[in-house]
Amino acid sequence: MAKQRYTDFIVGIFMIAGIAALVFLAIKVSGLTTFSESSTYQIKAAFTNIGDLKVRAPVTIAGVKIGRVTTIDLNPQDFKAVITMEIDNASDRIPTDSTANIFTAGLLGANYISITPGFDETFLKNGGEIENTNQALILQNLIGQLLFSLKNPDKNKESP
Amino acid sequence: MIAFIARLGKAGIHICEAIGRSGWLLVRSIIRKPNFRHGFPALVEQIYSEGVLSLIIILVSGLFIGMVVSLQGYNVLEKFGTTPALGQLVALSITRELGPVVSAILFAGRAGSALTAEIGLMKATDQLSSMEMMAVDPLRRVIAPRFWGGFLSVPVLAVIFTTIAIYGGYLVGVRWLGVDNGAFWSGMQSNVDFRIDIINGIIKSIVFGFAITWIAIFQGYDCVPTAEGISRATTRTVVYSSLVILGLDFVLTAMMMGGW
Amino acid sequence: MLENFVTIRNLQFHYRDRVIFDGVDLDIPRGKITAIMGPSGTGKTTLLRLIGAQLTPDQGTVDVDGQAIHQLSRSELYKARRKMGMLFQSGALFTNLSVFDNVAFPIRENYRLPESMIYDLVLLKLEAVGLRGARHLMPSELSGGMARRVALARALALDPQLIMYDEPFTGQDPITMGVLVKLIKTINDTLGTTSIIVSHDVPETASIADYIYLLADGKIIGHGSPETLQNSSAENVNQFLKGLPDGPVPFNYPCNTLEDDLFEEDRP
């Protein structure tokens, strides 16, 4: 029976090692502790073009991550992309006239949302919407504009 | 020509029969009222012999695979000047693919073949028959604990494999090749998502564990009860398990990428 | 109580393409030693498996202690099996358990008894086969004869009413054979069990059997007490019991004449 107890002990250690490895993976590898579901609130924003924005993309103010994108939907009436974001409860003083922009991380990186704060006295609450939005910078459009203006330098000078 | 088709058809029928028998084996072993008095010690013993005794090969292989991935990854990233991204490269390739798949294949080779041989030998020496005659159902007493032992061991082994592989990657990348420690871990943390990468990896290893254990036990239970039959069955276990793992990996990855 | 512990009527069974039993009728009387003998490969072991319901016949009935065992549900069948003990040809001990644990296995699995009681029971069973001192050994450390005796102790663990011996004497040295013969007879007499011995060792089996059935080609070719059969004039019975090399079971495998084979067109 001593063998049985040894086996039990070792198997217990094995299982604990497995759980410890899982915890390590959760915290050290994926940074899980950053957000838990209950301490966030939701806001929306509508964009004419979201580019490459994906679900779970970060939402930042001044470069600091304060939340992430949870859902991306299309409004069938005005064909705008409606983004739902979850914002950390600690960042609950975002003025209602703030602007939401879509930027690219680095030159070729993923898209993320950056909120430029406005000056209003009232703040966004759960279910609120950011009115001012700027669409994503689409590289192809930019190149197209550049090529067009290179071909037609005169027309450029005439624009009001 | 007709004879060839006839043989093909016959082979197909045999395969269907085998799959049917294996389904029966699974149902009759697992779908039962759990018997904790006898079942639990037997289960612990099986987790020991299938899981714990596989630890050495898992740890060593995990370490080396992590180190190799890191080395190769550094080599490639250097050309783009993006070596700080090594952390997420190592972590993503291991948690998503290498961890579950390689640990499953190793388990199939080490524990799967042992299972097949053991059960095949018990069948060949009439141990299973004699158990039946003693009014003890061998499916519950012998087979079921081995099933559950496999289901539980494989995910644990996969997680341990992934962890030590990432550590191996850290050893090579940060300690040896000089990638910045902070960049290594923070790049990893911001790009590895717990639900998409780690949980999916664990789900993969659970599916693989189920498949391997089922194949190994069925091959042992169904084999021709001679020495040659057992050796053939053991080989089949390793080959079929490996193929099934790789096939399932593709299917699961496609499902997961499609966002399930 | 029924006079016959096992009653078999019109048993038909086939395996792959071979007919193993073609209308066999058998009665195993309670409390006696019945031997089932016959040439190799006639399905004697298959018969034991049919009685234990590990196999199901194509047709016919097998009644054990008044129950048609092939009609029983799974749990009823397992209850009925507690009345039976079977000694396999190789012993079939569990290689990962000690001798003690092997004998204790059926008791521990089927009943909830305190360990002290199990200890006493196992020791008594091992004492009956003379191996009480070997209880700490592992099966790999036992000789063939000792393994069979341990297997016998294990078969006796639940005090069965029916014990089936599958070729118990095959390949044993004379001393071990003597031991086994003595054990089987003693167990049968003292415990009042019904014993079925499947064997082709004529002298040993005939010395203790009360009744013998001769099985060949899927049928019973002779049955009776040992004395009746020894004096039988039937050719096939005679050939088997006396061990004659040629007779109804021919020496030569069926083929053409020697001249035909020597002058065959395809020969090298």
XYZ file of C-alpha atoms in Angstrom:
688
model
C 0.000 0.000 0.000
C 2.987 2.272 0.404
C 3.356 2.128 -3.350
C -0.225 3.337 -3.697
C 0.435 6.365 -1.521
C 3.601 7.184 -3.451
C 1.654 7.011 -6.696
C -1.101 9.222 -5.339
C 1.438 11.756 -4.161
C 3.267 11.891 -7.469
C 0.068 12.187 -9.469
C -1.000 15.028 -7.209
C 2.273 16.812 -7.891
C 1.790 16.176 -11.608
C -1.626 17.783 -11.600
C -0.412 20.729 -9.548
C 2.472 21.195 -11.967
C -0.011 21.254 -14.814
C -2.154 23.873 -13.127
C 0.904 25.934 -12.241
C 2.020 25.794 -15.870
C -1.419 26.964 -16.923
C -1.283 29.874 -14.511
C 2.163 30.776 -15.805
C 0.865 30.743 -19.353
C -2.107 32.858 -18.397
C -0.200 35.548 -16.596
C 3.277 35.662 -18.019
C 2.579 34.702 -21.567
C -0.782 36.233 -22.332
C -1.007 38.961 -19.732
C -4.439 37.854 -18.652
C -4.734 39.930 -15.516
C -5.033 43.179 -17.393
C -8.785 43.110 -17.793
C -11.607 41.289 -16.100
C -15.069 41.431 -17.624
C -17.026 43.105 -14.840
C -14.983 46.263 -14.362
C -15.633 47.741 -17.803
C -18.314 49.795 -19.514
C -19.318 49.918 -23.157
C -19.298 52.785 -25.650
C -19.859 52.891 -29.388
C -18.392 54.781 -32.333
C -19.279 54.807 -36.028
C -16.652 55.074 -38.804
C -16.919 55.438 -42.569
C -13.953 53.135 -43.015
C -12.256 51.057 -40.337
C -9.461 49.683 -42.516
C -7.917 46.633 -40.901
C -9.339 47.091 -37.432
C -10.023 43.771 -35.764
C -11.933 42.643 -32.723
C -9.831 42.784 -29.514
C -7.760 45.654 -30.950
C -6.635 48.020 -28.207
C -8.316 51.346 -27.434
C -5.883 53.981 -26.194
C -5.784 57.518 -24.926
C -2.402 59.262 -25.321
C -0.901 55.892 -26.179
C -2.071 54.178 -22.954
C -4.342 51.154 -23.385
C -7.676 51.724 -21.642
C -9.867 49.142 -23.336
C -10.462 47.082 -26.424
C -12.781 46.580 -29.352
C -15.409 43.934 -28.724
C -17.682 43.917 -31.754
C -17.669 45.273 -35.299
C -21.018 45.674 -37.028
C -22.287 47.345 -40.203
C -25.186 49.799 -39.969
C -27.381 48.878 -42.961
C -28.992 52.328 -43.129
C -25.975 54.584 -43.556
C -23.346 51.908 -44.329
C -21.115 52.993 -41.499
C -19.070 50.554 -39.386
C -20.294 50.567 -35.788
C -17.553 49.659 -33.302
C -18.414 48.606 -29.748
C -15.634 49.089 -27.227
C -15.138 48.062 -23.627
C -13.434 50.697 -21.546
C -11.818 50.075 -18.168
C -13.889 51.574 -15.352
C -10.838 53.462 -14.139
C -11.015 55.606 -17.279
C -14.537 56.912 -16.756
C -13.925 60.595 -17.432
C -13.862 60.678 -21.221
C -15.556 63.874 -22.419
C -18.549 63.373 -24.710
C -17.013 65.551 -27.457
C -13.861 63.426 -27.776
C -12.707 62.150 -31.162
C -12.075 58.517 -32.005
C -9.309 57.862 -34.571
C -8.044 54.710 -36.162
C -4.262 54.595 -36.309
C -1.747 52.023 -37.414
C 0.834 50.714 -34.943
C 4.190 51.386 -36.570
C 4.332 51.396 -40.341
C 2.894 48.009 -41.139
C 1.344 47.039 -37.847
C -2.194 46.339 -36.743
C -4.857 49.025 -36.457
C -6.019 50.346 -33.117
C -8.366 53.055 -31.842
C -6.945 56.203 -30.279
C -9.285 58.603 -28.491
C -8.349 62.264 -28.486
C -10.113 63.820 -25.494
C -12.357 66.851 -25.999
C -13.268 69.650 -23.588
C -16.834 68.859 -22.493
C -17.858 68.832 -18.829
C -20.035 65.736 -19.272
C -18.469 62.288 -19.597
C -19.322 59.184 -21.601
C -21.289 56.543 -19.719
C -22.176 52.924 -20.411
C -23.951 52.756 -23.766
C -22.735 56.177 -24.850
C -21.456 57.000 -28.313
C -18.487 59.022 -29.544
C -19.873 61.434 -32.149
C -16.641 62.614 -33.765
C -14.760 59.980 -35.654
C -11.985 59.936 -38.204
C -11.759 57.126 -40.605
C -8.702 54.926 -40.950
C -5.839 55.958 -43.183
C -6.000 53.677 -46.166
C -2.566 53.380 -47.720
C -3.909 52.659 -51.189
C -5.989 55.860 -51.219
C -2.992 57.837 -50.100
C -0.812 56.420 -52.835
C -3.586 57.023 -55.350
C -3.852 60.687 -54.309
C -0.091 61.041 -54.473
C 0.114 59.580 -57.970
C -2.790 61.745 -59.100
C -1.195 64.946 -57.820
C 2.159 64.026 -59.323
C 0.507 63.641 -62.712
C -1.450 66.875 -62.449
C 0.610 69.447 -60.600
C -1.307 72.380 -62.202
C -4.752 71.248 -61.131
C -3.502 71.109 -57.552
C -2.611 74.781 -57.545
C -6.094 75.737 -58.673
C -8.003 74.137 -55.778
C -9.725 76.741 -53.546
C -10.616 -5.275 -62.399
C -13.782 -6.486 -60.760
C -11.713 -8.449 -58.272
C -9.839 -5.293 -57.324
C -13.047 -3.401 -56.703
C -14.375 -6.319 -54.729
C -11.266 -6.293 -52.563
C -11.579 -2.566 -52.094
C -15.194 -2.966 -51.069
C -14.292 -5.739 -48.674
C -11.609 -3.578 -47.112
C -14.104 -0.765 -46.772
C -16.556 -3.024 -45.012
C -13.854 -4.236 -42.623
C -12.948 -0.644 -41.823
C -16.559 0.204 -41.099
C -16.866 -2.832 -38.867
C -13.728 -1.858 -37.006
C -14.975 1.683 -36.489
C -18.271 0.293 -35.249
C -16.520 -2.015 -32.789
C -14.388 0.825 -31.555
C -17.500 2.924 -31.024
C -19.049 0.137 -28.994
C -15.898 -0.190 -26.929
C -15.927 3.515 -26.153
C -19.583 3.611 -25.203
C -19.509 0.496 -23.052
C -16.423 1.651 -21.195
C -17.194 5.293 -20.592
C -20.939 5.689 -20.470
C -21.384 4.138 -17.085
C -22.154 5.128 -13.541
C -18.802 6.034 -12.101
C -17.667 3.672 -9.387
C -15.554 5.775 -7.105
C -14.469 3.160 -4.625
C -12.588 1.080 -7.157
C -12.415 3.470 -10.034
C -10.514 6.300 -8.431
C -7.365 4.448 -7.298
C -7.230 2.739 -10.682
C -7.543 6.117 -12.389
C -4.747 7.601 -10.311
C -2.561 4.637 -11.162
C -3.221 5.136 -14.852
C -2.510 8.848 -14.745
C 0.767 7.902 -13.134
C 1.748 5.351 -15.726
C 0.491 7.320 -18.726
C 1.112 10.893 -17.664
C 3.805 11.083 -15.041
C 6.061 8.558 -16.695
C 5.816 10.492 -19.959
C 7.023 13.643 -18.248
C 10.697 13.154 -18.972
C 10.305 12.930 -22.718
C 7.856 15.833 -22.673
C 10.169 18.057 -20.651
C 13.266 17.317 -22.688
C 11.525 17.609 -26.047
C 9.702 20.741 -24.978
C 12.889 22.425 -23.916
C 14.695 21.603 -27.137
C 11.807 22.561 -29.370
C 11.459 25.900 -27.648
C 15.153 26.513 -28.051
C 15.169 25.577 -31.727
C 12.141 27.727 -32.546
C 13.785 30.635 -30.840
C 17.034 30.102 -32.688
C 15.431 29.768 -36.090
C 13.061 32.619 -35.411
C 15.885 34.931 -34.436
C 17.665 34.011 -37.652
C 14.707 35.083 -39.766
C 13.667 38.150 -37.758
C 17.187 39.500 -37.859
C 16.818 40.097 -41.591
C 13.852 42.392 -40.977
C 15.429 44.036 -37.996
C 12.511 42.991 -35.828
C 14.227 40.717 -33.315
C 12.273 42.170 -30.359
C 9.271 40.342 -31.810
C 10.946 37.016 -30.977
C 8.885 36.626 -27.825
C 5.557 36.596 -29.576
C 6.885 34.454 -32.422
C 8.013 31.762 -30.014
C 4.899 31.971 -27.873
C 2.390 31.938 -30.702
C 3.973 29.102 -32.631
C 4.201 26.986 -29.510
C 0.884 27.681 -27.821
C -1.089 27.402 -31.028
C 0.587 24.513 -32.813
C 3.790 22.955 -31.576
C 2.702 22.548 -27.984
C -0.494 20.543 -28.496
C 0.658 18.686 -31.605
C 4.167 17.620 -30.648
C 3.219 16.652 -27.111
C 0.351 14.579 -28.500
C 2.570 12.778 -30.981
C 5.131 12.057 -28.260
C 2.376 10.752 -26.012
C 1.115 8.507 -28.801
C 4.557 7.057 -29.295
C 5.357 6.522 -25.646
C 2.115 5.962 -23.762
C -0.150 5.008 -26.646
C 2.047 2.151 -27.744
C 2.444 1.000 -24.134
C -1.328 0.972 -23.695
C -1.858 -1.052 -26.841
C 0.811 -3.577 -25.914
C -0.470 -3.946 -22.371
C -4.092 -4.479 -23.312
C -3.144 -6.730 -26.223
C -1.060 -8.885 -23.911
C -3.853 -9.073 -21.370
C -6.144 -10.244 -24.121
C -3.624 -12.798 -25.410
C -3.020 -14.317 -21.977
C -6.738 -14.610 -21.227
C -6.525 -12.131 -18.362
C -9.521 -10.205 -19.701
C -11.511 -13.404 -20.177
C -10.740 -14.664 -16.715
C -11.809 -11.349 -15.285
C -15.143 -11.712 -17.037
C -15.580 -15.162 -15.567
C -14.955 -13.730 -12.119
C -17.997 -11.520 -12.613
C -15.878 -8.383 -13.054
C -16.452 -6.353 -16.188
C -13.000 -5.778 -17.709
C -14.279 -2.770 -19.629
C -15.008 -0.962 -16.391
C -12.151 -2.290 -14.362
C -9.288 -2.235 -16.832
C -10.274 -0.219 -19.871
C -12.213 2.715 -18.451
C -9.462 3.957 -16.076
C -7.025 3.869 -18.996
C -9.409 5.971 -21.080
C -9.838 8.607 -18.412
C -6.133 8.517 -17.577
C -5.353 9.444 -21.154
C -8.008 12.153 -21.397
C -6.673 13.821 -18.279
C -2.954 13.330 -18.863
C -2.653 14.685 -22.384
C -3.836 18.259 -21.738
C -1.698 18.469 -18.604
C 1.322 17.248 -20.552
C 0.585 19.705 -23.363
C 0.445 22.652 -20.981
C 3.668 21.583 -19.309
C 5.277 21.145 -22.718
C 4.208 24.612 -23.823
C 5.513 26.189 -20.646
C 8.901 24.607 -20.763
C 9.201 25.269 -24.496
C 8.596 28.963 -23.949
C 11.170 28.884 -21.199
C 13.586 27.235 -23.642
C 12.818 29.983 -26.097
C 13.598 32.548 -23.414
C 16.893 30.859 -22.596
C 18.091 30.975 -26.183
C 16.562 34.309 -27.158
C 17.285 36.448 -24.127
C 20.159 34.764 -22.366
C 22.120 33.646 -25.355
C 21.202 35.760 -28.372
C 20.703 38.959 -26.460
C 17.111 39.875 -27.273
C 15.882 42.429 -24.780
C 14.192 40.718 -21.840
C 11.462 43.284 -21.518
C 10.672 43.305 -25.219
C 10.558 39.514 -25.257
C 7.915 39.234 -22.552
C 5.901 42.355 -23.273
C 5.668 41.569 -26.982
C 4.473 38.162 -25.969
C 1.922 39.438 -23.503
C 0.343 41.957 -25.814
C 0.054 39.560 -28.725
C -0.859 36.280 -27.117
C -4.508 36.170 -26.216
C -5.553 33.801 -23.463
C -8.812 32.736 -25.005
C -7.791 32.521 -28.631
C -4.337 31.071 -28.278
C -3.939 29.285 -24.984
C -7.451 27.974 -24.468
C -7.659 26.861 -28.084
C -4.355 25.104 -27.693
C -5.721 23.286 -24.647
C -8.893 22.377 -26.520
C -6.742 20.920 -29.277
C -4.790 18.837 -26.802
C -8.018 17.551 -25.223
C -9.283 16.461 -28.642
C -5.946 14.853 -29.465
C -5.856 13.066 -26.119
C -9.309 11.642 -26.752
C -8.328 10.417 -30.205
C -5.009 8.864 -29.174
C -6.405 7.085 -26.149
C -9.340 5.732 -28.099
C -7.126 4.451 -30.918
C -4.546 2.942 -28.567
C -7.079 1.124 -26.418
C -9.100 -0.133 -29.344
C -6.041 -1.481 -31.169
C -5.007 -3.361 -28.056
C -8.486 -4.704 -27.363
C -9.154 -5.724 -30.945
C -5.788 -7.191 -31.889
C -5.078 -10.737 -32.935
C -3.975 -12.340 -29.644
C -0.542 -13.480 -30.785
C 2.888 -11.935 -30.448
C 2.835 -10.820 -34.053
C -0.671 -9.444 -33.683
C 0.320 -7.336 -30.696
C 3.372 -5.902 -32.425
C 1.291 -4.993 -35.481
C -1.341 -3.393 -33.299
C 1.269 -1.317 -31.484
C 2.657 -0.037 -34.771
C -0.839 0.775 -35.991
C -1.524 2.772 -32.854
C 1.469 5.011 -33.360
C 0.888 5.477 -37.088
C -2.865 6.066 -36.932
C -2.593 8.337 -33.904
C 0.014 10.507 -35.567
C -1.994 10.818 -38.765
C -5.204 11.555 -36.902
C -3.477 14.188 -34.788
C -2.146 16.004 -37.815
C -5.446 15.769 -39.642
C -7.458 16.955 -36.652
C -4.949 19.738 -36.111
C -5.642 21.083 -39.569
C -9.408 20.867 -39.114
C -9.319 22.468 -35.674
C -6.971 25.225 -36.792
C -9.232 26.027 -39.722
C -12.245 26.138 -37.406
C -10.465 28.306 -34.898
C -9.122 30.722 -37.473
C -12.617 31.077 -38.837
C -13.611 32.344 -35.454
C -15.831 29.819 -33.713
C -32.327 -28.839 -6.708
C -31.881 -29.914 -10.263
C -30.071 -33.157 -10.827
C -28.030 -31.648 -13.613
C -26.191 -28.419 -12.966
C -25.714 -27.711 -16.651
C -28.073 -28.839 -19.404
C -27.209 -28.282 -23.037
C -29.680 -29.079 -25.793
C -29.176 -28.941 -29.553
C -26.168 -26.663 -29.352
C -25.091 -25.240 -32.706
C -22.182 -22.895 -33.068
C -19.891 -21.879 -35.876
C -16.786 -19.687 -36.042
C -15.805 -18.067 -39.322
C -16.606 -20.779 -41.845
C -16.205 -23.795 -39.616
C -19.039 -25.542 -37.871
C -17.864 -26.189 -34.341
C -20.956 -27.742 -32.798
C -23.685 -29.396 -34.804
C -26.522 -30.360 -32.491
C -24.817 -31.291 -29.222
C -26.721 -32.506 -26.157
C -24.935 -32.605 -22.819
C -25.851 -33.049 -19.180
C -23.440 -32.175 -16.430
C -24.583 -33.834 -13.221
C -24.406 -31.834 -10.011
C -21.589 -32.570 -7.626
C -19.717 -34.889 -9.981
C -16.625 -34.614 -12.117
C -17.504 -34.657 -15.809
C -14.763 -34.834 -18.406
C -15.061 -33.566 -21.952
C -12.405 -35.075 -24.135
C -11.593 -35.130 -27.785
C -8.948 -34.435 -30.397
C -7.333 -31.003 -30.557
C -9.332 -28.284 -32.162
C -12.792 -29.754 -31.679
C -13.919 -26.790 -29.669
C -13.661 -28.025 -26.117
C -12.566 -24.640 -24.836
C -15.313 -23.064 -26.916
C -17.794 -25.208 -25.038
C -16.616 -23.810 -21.715
C -16.928 -20.290 -23.047
C -20.459 -21.055 -24.194
C -21.363 -22.290 -20.736
C -19.904 -19.148 -19.214
C -21.829 -17.044 -21.767
C -18.739 -15.419 -23.183
C -19.983 -16.713 -26.530
C -23.541 -17.004 -27.797
C -24.681 -20.112 -29.686
C -26.349 -19.932 -33.083
C -29.046 -22.252 -31.881
C -29.852 -24.361 -28.876
C -30.087 -23.751 -25.176
C -27.587 -23.740 -22.345
C -29.116 -23.918 -18.881
C -26.922 -23.362 -15.849
C -28.490 -24.123 -12.464
C -31.934 -23.724 -13.938
C -31.253 -20.429 -15.716
C -31.003 -20.061 -19.487
C -27.851 -18.022 -19.300
C -28.029 -16.580 -22.783
C -31.339 -14.925 -21.976
C -30.059 -13.134 -18.912
C -29.484 -9.400 -18.765
C -25.994 -8.121 -18.258
C -26.256 -7.663 -14.508
C -28.051 -10.982 -13.999
C -25.352 -12.689 -16.030
C -22.642 -11.200 -13.876
C -24.478 -12.426 -10.775
C -24.722 -15.902 -12.290
C -21.010 -15.885 -13.022
C -20.256 -15.626 -9.326
C -21.383 -19.225 -9.085
C -18.781 -20.288 -11.611
C -15.044 -20.505 -11.455
C -12.814 -21.119 -14.433
C -9.237 -22.273 -14.572
C -7.594 -21.246 -17.828
C -4.915 -23.225 -19.554
C -2.246 -20.649 -18.905
C -3.482 -19.686 -15.481
C -4.176 -16.155 -16.688
C -2.951 -14.546 -13.492
C -2.834 -10.755 -13.438
C 0.811 -10.044 -13.973
C 0.846 -6.742 -12.134
C -0.586 -8.173 -8.885
C 1.040 -10.423 -6.319
C -0.214 -13.935 -5.659
C -2.153 -12.675 -2.655
C -3.778 -9.837 -4.588
C -4.610 -12.163 -7.456
C -6.562 -14.479 -5.203
C -8.125 -11.555 -3.353
C -9.196 -9.865 -6.583
C -12.575 -11.551 -7.109
C -13.464 -11.103 -3.449
C -12.539 -7.432 -3.400
C -14.354 -6.706 -6.630
C -17.600 -8.449 -5.826
C -18.086 -7.964 -2.117
C -17.371 -5.367 0.503
C -15.484 -7.220 3.163
C -13.010 -5.837 5.668
C -9.387 -6.448 4.801
C -8.856 -8.688 7.820
C -11.562 -11.057 6.595
C -10.162 -11.016 3.076
C -6.755 -11.853 4.524
C -8.158 -14.940 6.253
C -10.076 -16.067 3.169
C -7.132 -15.707 0.830
C -4.829 -17.554 3.187
C -7.302 -20.440 3.430
C -7.661 -20.666 -0.338
C -3.906 -20.670 -0.796
C -3.590 -23.265 1.946
C -5.945 -25.534 0.000
C -3.569 -25.524 -2.957
C -0.485 -25.636 -0.784
C 0.916 -22.236 -1.720
C 0.270 -20.189 1.387
C 3.990 -19.440 1.689
C 4.177 -18.037 -1.833
C 1.623 -15.319 -1.307
C 4.072 -12.431 -1.686
C 5.539 -13.615 -4.968
C 4.694 -12.070 -8.319
C 3.314 -14.283 -11.114
C 6.510 -13.898 -13.118
C 8.381 -15.608 -10.278
C 6.205 -18.716 -10.295
C 6.745 -21.941 -12.187
C 4.016 -23.089 -14.569
C 2.584 -25.599 -12.143
C 2.588 -23.126 -9.264
C 0.881 -20.519 -11.436
C -1.866 -22.980 -12.214
C -2.344 -23.751 -8.552
C -2.624 -20.062 -7.728
C -5.141 -19.710 -10.548
C -7.069 -22.581 -8.996
C -7.075 -20.832 -5.640
C -8.353 -17.718 -7.377
C -11.086 -19.672 -9.148
C -12.138 -21.002 -5.745
C -12.149 -17.577 -4.120
C -15.887 -17.036 -4.378
C -16.726 -20.645 -3.405
C -18.293 -21.412 -6.760
C -20.747 -24.201 -7.363
C -19.295 -24.976 -10.773
C -15.627 -25.121 -11.648
C -14.425 -25.509 -15.201
C -10.878 -26.677 -15.873
C -9.503 -25.903 -19.306
C -6.757 -28.434 -20.110
C -5.331 -28.455 -16.585
C -2.842 -31.267 -17.149
C -1.395 -30.218 -20.482
C 2.362 -29.861 -20.501
C 2.947 -30.511 -16.817
C 5.587 -32.701 -15.242
C 4.356 -35.901 -13.551
C 4.608 -34.524 -10.030
C 2.579 -31.418 -10.816
C 0.061 -33.556 -12.644
C -0.303 -35.729 -9.604
C -0.784 -32.667 -7.448
C -3.454 -31.237 -9.738
C -5.303 -34.534 -9.993
C -5.367 -34.805 -6.218
C -6.517 -31.207 -5.824
C -9.338 -31.492 -8.322
C -10.635 -34.663 -6.724
C -10.354 -33.325 -3.186
C -12.056 -30.051 -4.023
C -14.867 -31.846 -5.717
C -15.411 -34.215 -2.826
C -15.072 -31.786 0.050
C -16.879 -28.793 -1.418
C -19.498 -30.683 -3.379
C -18.834 -28.607 -6.457
C -19.700 -29.641 -9.968
C -16.524 -29.968 -11.992
C -16.056 -29.984 -15.732
C -12.629 -30.992 -16.991
C -11.695 -30.354 -20.585
C -8.650 -32.353 -21.431
C -7.036 -34.818 -23.746
C -4.897 -36.487 -21.124
C -6.717 -39.796 -21.011
C -5.097 -41.600 -18.070
C -5.178 -38.706 -15.599
C -8.665 -37.574 -16.491
C -10.108 -41.056 -16.569
C -8.736 -41.701 -13.108
C -10.908 -39.080 -11.461
C -13.834 -38.501 -13.825
C -17.247 -39.816 -12.939
C -18.571 -39.369 -16.485
C -16.901 -38.732 -19.813
C -18.137 -37.138 -23.046
C -16.128 -37.650 -26.215
C -16.387 -34.785 -28.655
C -15.308 -34.995 -32.296
C -16.397 -33.323 -35.534
C -18.914 -31.183 -33.722
C -20.820 -34.076 -32.206
C -20.728 -36.340 -29.203
C -19.286 -39.608 -30.443
C -19.451 -41.397 -27.135
C -20.324 -40.890 -23.515
C -20.427 -42.921 -20.365
C -18.468 -43.763 -17.256
C -14.769 -44.435 -17.789
C -15.224 -48.192 -17.575
C -18.045 -48.229 -20.136
C -16.018 -46.264 -22.608
C -12.867 -48.354 -22.204
C -14.881 -51.398 -23.170
C -16.627 -49.640 -26.025
C -16.370 -51.150 -29.481
C -16.984 -47.921 -31.427
C -13.963 -47.327 -33.620
C -13.497 -43.624 -33.028
C -13.920 -43.970 -29.277
C -11.398 -46.753 -29.298
C -8.850 -44.863 -31.336
C -8.999 -41.857 -29.030
C -8.888 -43.678 -25.735
C -6.095 -45.981 -26.765
C -4.165 -43.362 -28.660
C -3.946 -45.290 -31.921
C -2.174 -43.308 -34.638
C -4.482 -44.344 -37.465
C -8.180 -45.043 -37.603
C -11.279 -42.882 -38.091
C -9.021 -39.858 -37.543
C -6.628 -40.622 -40.392
C -2.862 -40.371 -40.230
C -2.623 -38.842 -43.692
C -4.006 -35.418 -44.486
C -6.472 -35.911 -47.412
C -4.601 -35.937 -50.756
C -3.942 -37.797 -53.993
C -2.007 -41.050 -54.146
C 1.783 -40.910 -53.923
C 2.166 -41.962 -57.585
C -0.015 -39.075 -58.729
C 2.018 -36.530 -56.747
C 5.391 -37.873 -57.929
C 4.330 -37.759 -61.565
C 2.474 -34.470 -61.322
C 3.028 -32.071 -64.206
C 3.921 -29.032 -62.068
C 6.579 -30.697 -59.967
C 10.073 -29.131 -59.935
